Coordinates of C-alpha atoms in Angstrom, one line a residue:
M1 CA 0.0 0.0 0.0
F2 CA 1.3 3.4 -1.0
L3 CA 1.9 5.8 1.9
A4 CA 2.1 9.6 1.3
T5 CA 4.9 11.4 3.0
G6 CA 5.9 15.0 3.9
P7 CA 3.5 17.9 3.2
A8 CA 1.2 15.7 1.1
A9 CA 0.7 13.3 4.0
W10 CA 0.1 16.2 6.4
L11 CA -2.5 17.7 4.0
L12 CA -4.4 14.4 3.6
A13 CA -4.3 13.8 7.4
T14 CA -5.7 17.3 8.0
W15 CA -8.4 16.6 5.3
R16 CA -9.5 13.4 7.2
Q17 CA -9.1 14.9 10.6
P18 CA -8.8 18.8 10.8
A19 CA -7.5 18.7 14.4
H20 CA -4.3 17.1 13.0
F21 CA -3.3 20.6 11.6
L22 CA -2.9 21.9 15.2
T23 CA -0.3 19.2 15.9
L24 CA 2.0 20.4 13.2
T25 CA 5.0 22.7 13.7
V26 CA 5.0 26.2 12.3
E27 CA 7.2 25.1 9.4
Q28 CA 5.0 22.1 8.7
K29 CA 1.8 24.2 8.7
D30 CA 3.5 26.6 6.3
L31 CA 4.3 23.7 3.9
V32 CA 0.7 22.4 4.2
L33 CA -0.7 25.8 3.3
R34 CA 1.6 26.1 0.3
V35 CA 0.8 22.6 -0.9
A36 CA -2.9 23.3 -0.5
R37 CA -2.7 26.5 -2.4
R38 CA -0.9 24.8 -5.3
A39 CA -3.6 22.1 -5.3
G40 CA -6.4 24.6 -5.3
L41 CA -7.5 23.4 -1.8
L42 CA -6.7 26.3 0.4
A43 CA -10.3 27.6 0.8
S44 CA -11.6 24.1 1.2
L45 CA -9.1 23.6 4.0
R46 CA -10.3 26.8 5.7
Y47 CA -13.9 25.5 5.5
A48 CA -12.9 22.1 7.0
L49 CA -11.1 23.9 9.9
E50 CA -14.1 26.2 10.5
Q51 CA -16.5 23.3 10.6
A52 CA -14.3 21.7 13.2
G53 CA -14.3 24.9 15.3
L54 CA -10.6 25.3 15.0
L55 CA -10.1 28.7 13.2
D56 CA -9.7 30.6 16.5
A57 CA -6.9 28.2 17.6
L58 CA -4.8 29.3 14.6
S59 CA -2.3 32.1 14.5
V60 CA -3.4 35.4 13.0
R61 CA -1.1 35.0 10.0
V62 CA -2.5 31.6 9.2
Q63 CA -6.0 32.9 9.6
D64 CA -5.2 35.8 7.2
V65 CA -3.9 33.4 4.6
L66 CA -7.0 31.2 4.8
E67 CA -9.4 34.1 4.9
G68 CA -7.9 35.5 1.7
A69 CA -8.4 32.2 -0.1
W70 CA -11.9 32.0 1.3
M71 CA -12.9 35.4 -0.2
I72 CA -11.6 34.4 -3.6
A73 CA -13.7 31.2 -3.4
L74 CA -16.8 33.1 -2.5
E75 CA -16.3 35.3 -5.5
H76 CA -15.9 32.2 -7.7
E77 CA -19.2 30.9 -6.3
R78 CA -21.0 34.2 -6.9
S79 CA -19.7 34.3 -10.4
L80 CA -20.7 30.7 -11.1
R81 CA -24.3 31.2 -9.8
W82 CA -24.6 34.2 -12.1
E83 CA -23.3 32.2 -15.1
V84 CA -25.9 29.5 -14.4
N85 CA -28.6 32.2 -14.4
R86 CA -27.3 33.6 -17.7
I87 CA -27.3 30.1 -19.3
Q88 CA -30.9 29.7 -18.1
R89 CA -31.7 33.0 -19.8
A90 CA -30.1 31.9 -23.0
F91 CA -32.1 28.7 -23.0
Y92 CA -35.4 30.3 -22.1
G93 CA -38.2 29.3 -24.4
T94 CA -36.1 26.7 -26.2
G95 CA -37.1 23.7 -24.2
V96 CA -33.4 22.8 -23.7
P97 CA -32.7 21.8 -20.1
V98 CA -29.8 23.1 -18.0
I99 CA -28.2 19.9 -16.6
L100 CA -25.1 20.8 -14.6
L101 CA -22.0 18.6 -14.3
K102 CA -19.1 18.5 -11.8
G103 CA -18.3 21.7 -9.9
A104 CA -21.3 23.7 -11.0
A105 CA -23.6 20.9 -9.9
Y106 CA -21.9 20.7 -6.5
V107 CA -22.3 24.4 -6.0
M108 CA -25.9 24.6 -7.0
L109 CA -26.7 21.6 -4.9
D110 CA -25.0 23.3 -1.9
L111 CA -23.0 20.1 -1.2
P112 CA -20.4 20.5 1.6
L113 CA -17.6 19.7 -0.9
A114 CA -18.5 22.8 -2.8
K115 CA -17.6 25.1 0.1
G116 CA -14.3 26.8 -0.9
R117 CA -14.1 24.9 -4.2
L118 CA -12.7 26.9 -7.1
V119 CA -14.7 26.4 -10.3
A120 CA -13.0 27.3 -13.5
D121 CA -15.9 26.8 -15.9
V122 CA -19.5 25.5 -16.3
D123 CA -20.2 22.1 -17.7
I124 CA -23.6 21.0 -18.9
L125 CA -25.0 17.8 -20.4
L126 CA -27.4 17.8 -23.3
S127 CA -28.8 15.3 -25.8
R128 CA -27.1 15.3 -29.2
E129 CA -30.3 16.5 -30.7
D130 CA -30.3 19.6 -28.5
L131 CA -26.8 20.7 -29.3
P132 CA -27.4 22.8 -32.5
L133 CA -30.3 24.7 -30.8
A134 CA -28.3 25.2 -27.6
E135 CA -25.2 26.3 -29.4
D136 CA -27.1 28.8 -31.5
S137 CA -29.0 30.2 -28.5
L138 CA -25.7 30.7 -26.6
R139 CA -24.1 32.4 -29.6
Q140 CA -26.9 34.9 -29.6
H141 CA -26.2 35.6 -25.9
G142 CA -22.5 36.3 -26.3
W143 CA -20.8 32.9 -26.1
I144 CA -18.2 32.3 -28.9
T145 CA -16.0 29.3 -29.6
T146 CA -12.4 29.2 -28.4
K147 CA -11.3 26.9 -31.2
R148 CA -11.0 28.6 -34.6
D149 CA -8.9 25.9 -36.3
S150 CA -10.9 23.7 -38.6
Y151 CA -9.1 20.5 -37.4
D152 CA -9.9 21.4 -33.7
Q153 CA -13.5 21.9 -34.6
Y154 CA -13.6 18.5 -36.4
Y155 CA -11.7 16.8 -33.5
Y156 CA -14.2 17.9 -30.9
R157 CA -17.4 17.4 -33.0
E158 CA -16.6 14.0 -34.4
W159 CA -14.5 12.3 -31.7
M160 CA -15.0 14.0 -28.4
H161 CA -17.9 14.0 -25.9
E162 CA -18.3 17.8 -26.0
L163 CA -18.3 20.7 -28.4
P164 CA -15.3 23.0 -28.5
P165 CA -15.3 25.2 -25.4
L166 CA -17.2 28.4 -25.5
R167 CA -16.2 31.7 -23.9
H168 CA -18.4 34.7 -23.2
R169 CA -17.1 37.7 -25.2
H170 CA -17.6 40.1 -22.3
R171 CA -17.3 38.1 -19.0
L172 CA -14.7 35.7 -20.4
T173 CA -16.3 32.8 -18.5
E174 CA -16.1 29.4 -20.1
L175 CA -18.8 26.9 -20.9
D176 CA -18.5 23.3 -22.0
L177 CA -21.5 21.6 -23.8
H178 CA -21.4 17.8 -23.3
H179 CA -23.5 15.2 -25.1
A180 CA -21.7 12.3 -23.3
I181 CA -19.4 12.0 -20.3
L182 CA -16.5 10.2 -22.1
P183 CA -15.1 10.6 -25.6
C184 CA -17.0 9.0 -28.4
S185 CA -13.8 7.5 -29.8
G186 CA -12.8 5.9 -26.5
R187 CA -13.1 2.4 -25.4
L188 CA -15.9 2.9 -22.9
H189 CA -19.3 4.2 -23.9
P190 CA -21.6 5.2 -21.1
D191 CA -25.1 5.5 -22.4
S192 CA -26.1 9.2 -22.2
A193 CA -29.8 8.3 -22.5
R194 CA -29.6 6.4 -19.2
L195 CA -27.9 9.4 -17.6
L196 CA -30.5 11.8 -18.9
A197 CA -33.4 9.6 -17.9
A198 CA -32.3 9.7 -14.3
V199 CA -31.5 13.4 -13.8
E200 CA -32.9 15.2 -10.8
P201 CA -34.1 18.8 -10.4
V202 CA -32.1 21.2 -8.1
Q203 CA -34.3 22.2 -5.3
H204 CA -35.1 25.9 -5.0
V205 CA -33.6 26.6 -8.5
S206 CA -36.2 26.3 -11.2
G207 CA -35.2 24.8 -14.5
V208 CA -31.8 23.5 -13.3
W209 CA -31.0 19.8 -13.1
T210 CA -28.1 17.5 -12.1
L211 CA -27.1 13.9 -12.6
A212 CA -28.5 11.4 -10.0
P213 CA -26.3 10.9 -7.0
L214 CA -24.8 7.6 -8.1
D215 CA -24.2 9.0 -11.6
R216 CA -22.5 12.1 -10.2
I217 CA -20.1 9.8 -8.4
L218 CA -19.4 7.6 -11.4
H219 CA -19.0 10.6 -13.6
A220 CA -16.4 12.1 -11.2
M221 CA -14.6 8.7 -11.1
S222 CA -14.6 8.4 -14.9
Q223 CA -13.3 11.9 -15.4
L224 CA -10.3 11.3 -13.1
F225 CA -9.5 7.6 -13.6
Y226 CA -10.3 7.3 -17.3
D227 CA -10.3 10.6 -19.1
S228 CA -7.6 12.4 -17.1
D229 CA -3.8 12.7 -17.2
F230 CA -3.8 13.4 -13.4
G231 CA -2.2 16.8 -13.9
Q232 CA -3.3 20.1 -12.5
G233 CA -6.3 19.6 -10.1
G234 CA -6.0 15.9 -9.8
L235 CA -5.7 15.9 -6.0
R236 CA -8.7 18.1 -5.7
D237 CA -10.7 15.8 -7.9
L238 CA -9.7 12.8 -5.7
L239 CA -10.9 14.7 -2.6
D240 CA -14.1 15.6 -4.4
L241 CA -14.7 11.9 -4.7
D242 CA -13.8 11.3 -1.1
A243 CA -16.4 13.9 -0.1
L244 CA -19.0 12.5 -2.5
L245 CA -18.6 9.0 -1.2
R246 CA -18.6 10.0 2.5
H247 CA -21.8 12.0 1.9
D248 CA -23.6 8.8 0.7
L249 CA -21.9 6.0 2.5
D250 CA -24.6 5.5 5.0
K251 CA -27.4 5.0 2.5
Q252 CA -28.9 1.6 2.2
D253 CA -26.9 -0.9 0.1
F254 CA -24.8 2.0 -1.3
W255 CA -21.9 -0.2 -2.5
G256 CA -24.1 -2.7 -4.2
R257 CA -26.1 -0.1 -6.0
L258 CA -22.9 1.7 -7.1
V259 CA -21.5 -1.4 -8.7
I260 CA -24.8 -2.2 -10.4
R261 CA -25.0 1.3 -11.9
A262 CA -21.3 1.2 -13.0
R263 CA -22.0 -2.1 -14.8
E264 CA -25.1 -0.5 -16.5
L265 CA -23.0 2.4 -17.6
D266 CA -19.9 0.5 -18.7
L267 CA -17.8 2.2 -16.0
L268 CA -16.4 -0.7 -14.0
L269 CA -12.8 0.2 -14.9
P270 CA -12.7 3.7 -13.5
L271 CA -14.8 2.5 -10.6
Y272 CA -12.1 0.0 -9.6
Y273 CA -9.3 2.5 -9.7
A274 CA -11.3 5.1 -7.8
L275 CA -12.2 2.7 -5.1
Y276 CA -8.6 1.4 -4.9
F277 CA -7.0 4.9 -4.5
L278 CA -9.7 6.2 -2.2
R279 CA -9.0 3.3 0.0
T280 CA -5.2 3.6 -0.1
L281 CA -4.8 7.4 -0.2
C282 CA -7.9 8.7 1.6
Q283 CA -8.5 5.7 3.8
I284 CA -12.2 5.4 3.0
P285 CA -13.4 2.1 4.6
I286 CA -14.0 0.3 1.3
P287 CA -14.2 -3.5 1.7
S288 CA -11.5 -5.4 -0.1
T289 CA -14.2 -7.9 -1.2
L290 CA -15.8 -5.1 -3.1
L291 CA -12.6 -4.4 -5.1
D292 CA -12.4 -8.1 -5.9
E293 CA -16.0 -8.2 -7.0
V294 CA -15.4 -5.3 -9.4
R295 CA -12.1 -6.7 -10.7
M296 CA -13.6 -10.2 -11.3
S297 CA -16.8 -8.8 -13.0
G298 CA -15.2 -8.6 -16.4
G299 CA -14.7 -4.8 -16.5
G300 CA -11.8 -4.4 -14.1
P301 CA -8.1 -4.0 -15.0
G302 CA -5.6 -6.8 -15.3
W303 CA -2.7 -7.4 -12.9
L304 CA -0.1 -5.5 -14.9
S305 CA -2.3 -2.4 -15.3
R306 CA -3.1 -2.5 -11.6
A307 CA 0.6 -2.7 -10.7
W308 CA 1.5 0.2 -13.0
M309 CA -1.3 2.4 -11.8
A310 CA -0.5 1.7 -8.2
W311 CA 3.0 3.1 -8.8
L312 CA 2.2 5.9 -11.2
V313 CA -1.0 7.5 -9.8
P314 CA 0.3 8.6 -6.4
L315 CA 3.4 10.1 -7.9
A316 CA 1.4 12.1 -10.4
L317 CA -1.6 12.9 -8.1
L318 CA 0.1 14.0 -4.9
P319 CA 1.7 17.5 -4.8
V320 CA 5.5 17.6 -4.7
H321 CA 7.4 19.5 -1.9
P322 CA 6.8 23.2 -2.3
E323 CA 10.5 23.9 -2.4
Q324 CA 10.8 21.9 -5.6
R325 CA 10.3 24.2 -8.6
K326 CA 10.1 21.2 -11.0
D327 CA 8.5 17.9 -10.6
G328 CA 11.7 15.9 -11.0
I329 CA 12.5 13.0 -13.3
V330 CA 10.4 10.3 -11.5
V331 CA 7.3 12.5 -11.1
G332 CA 7.6 13.9 -14.6
T333 CA 7.9 10.5 -16.1
A334 CA 4.9 9.2 -14.2
R335 CA 2.8 12.2 -15.4
W336 CA 4.0 11.7 -19.0
L337 CA 3.1 8.0 -19.0
L338 CA -0.3 8.8 -17.6
Y339 CA -0.7 11.4 -20.3
L340 CA -0.1 8.8 -22.9
R341 CA -2.5 6.4 -21.1
S342 CA -5.3 9.0 -21.2
H343 CA -4.9 9.4 -25.0
W344 CA -4.6 5.6 -25.5
L345 CA -7.9 5.1 -23.8
R346 CA -9.4 8.1 -25.6
M347 CA -8.7 7.0 -29.2
P348 CA -7.9 3.8 -31.2
P349 CA -4.2 3.5 -32.2
G350 CA -4.6 4.7 -35.8
L351 CA -6.6 7.8 -34.9
L352 CA -4.3 8.5 -32.0
L353 CA -1.2 8.4 -34.2
V354 CA -2.8 10.9 -36.7
H355 CA -4.0 13.2 -33.9
L356 CA -0.6 13.3 -32.1
T357 CA 1.3 13.8 -35.3
R358 CA -1.1 16.6 -36.2
K359 CA -0.5 18.3 -32.8
W360 CA 3.3 17.9 -33.1
V361 CA 3.4 19.4 -36.6
K362 CA 1.2 22.3 -35.6
K363 CA 3.3 23.0 -32.5
W364 CA 6.5 22.9 -34.5
H365 CA 5.1 25.1 -37.2
W366 CA 4.2 27.9 -34.6
L367 CA 7.5 27.7 -32.7
P368 CA 9.6 30.9 -33.0
K369 CA 12.5 30.5 -35.4
R370 CA 15.1 30.8 -32.7
Q371 CA 13.4 28.2 -30.5
K372 CA 13.3 25.8 -33.5
Q373 CA 17.1 26.3 -34.0
N374 CA 17.8 25.6 -30.3
L375 CA 15.7 22.4 -30.3
G376 CA 17.3 21.3 -33.5
G377 CA 20.8 21.7 -32.1
R378 CA 20.2 19.4 -29.1

């Protein structure tokens, strides 16, 4: 079992038990705060300490650092709620539902994990049939595409699970329109119709919907452990899952229903990895028999994949020591291999070769002349 060390271990321990933060030395607290800031968790840490009644026990300097992060997070939340309102306005009269995904859903549902969470954009799920109308309505209300290149447009519209990202021309906020939760060209194909059939309305917010609780969890698992390269924001996504599971753990036959739903949606592979790393890194009490059940059900990973992921994921996911300006060879290699894995799962080999070649040629073409010369001389 992998054991985190140093600032990453202290941050995870504080996440599980906020009182642990008070046992740290001044230097260790400083490192935890810096690691939390790098991972986008500083405001969430402040909320956890506040809920535990520990803010007054902290030094004034630590309180000031946490309070500054908290004010930024509140502004993020205010901005996000306004964007959801603007999307509702854009869709008014079209019959297109506003079905929120990920961070926007957590905020609008007022889930505890949303407190202090920084949200970079808004993601919504639509049926394929609604995409043209939704895109046209949003364009009329100021959202424009961020991808002008014809290849990028083709890549998103034919192979991916979403349209090219949209950005509002005045507010510069970003919006992603999804018609599925995983790429169409990938190896797993969760049925969007099943997800849409189970959506639930957000209470006290008319016309806004989210995925059903189990589907929210499985979507978060698939985003991190299937369609992600575990780069920026990976630890935050893992702790989102930690909070989502702990929120529902006590519900009747939770584990059994989660496995059944994962099997229905073809998401047993990301379910296995999510359960494994939530058990090893976050110490959620997940029965080992459950992992065996998922692994033996036909959708779980083989032994070699499990061994590689057990080594690579903690290296890529956990933040490095704040004094390290670069990731280092081992961490950098782990992240590079997981980057390749994410693309390997996202596309068949032939398509992947064409896509990566196209990206490399485009990148080389736009490099400044002097940089090309430097690279060529190495």
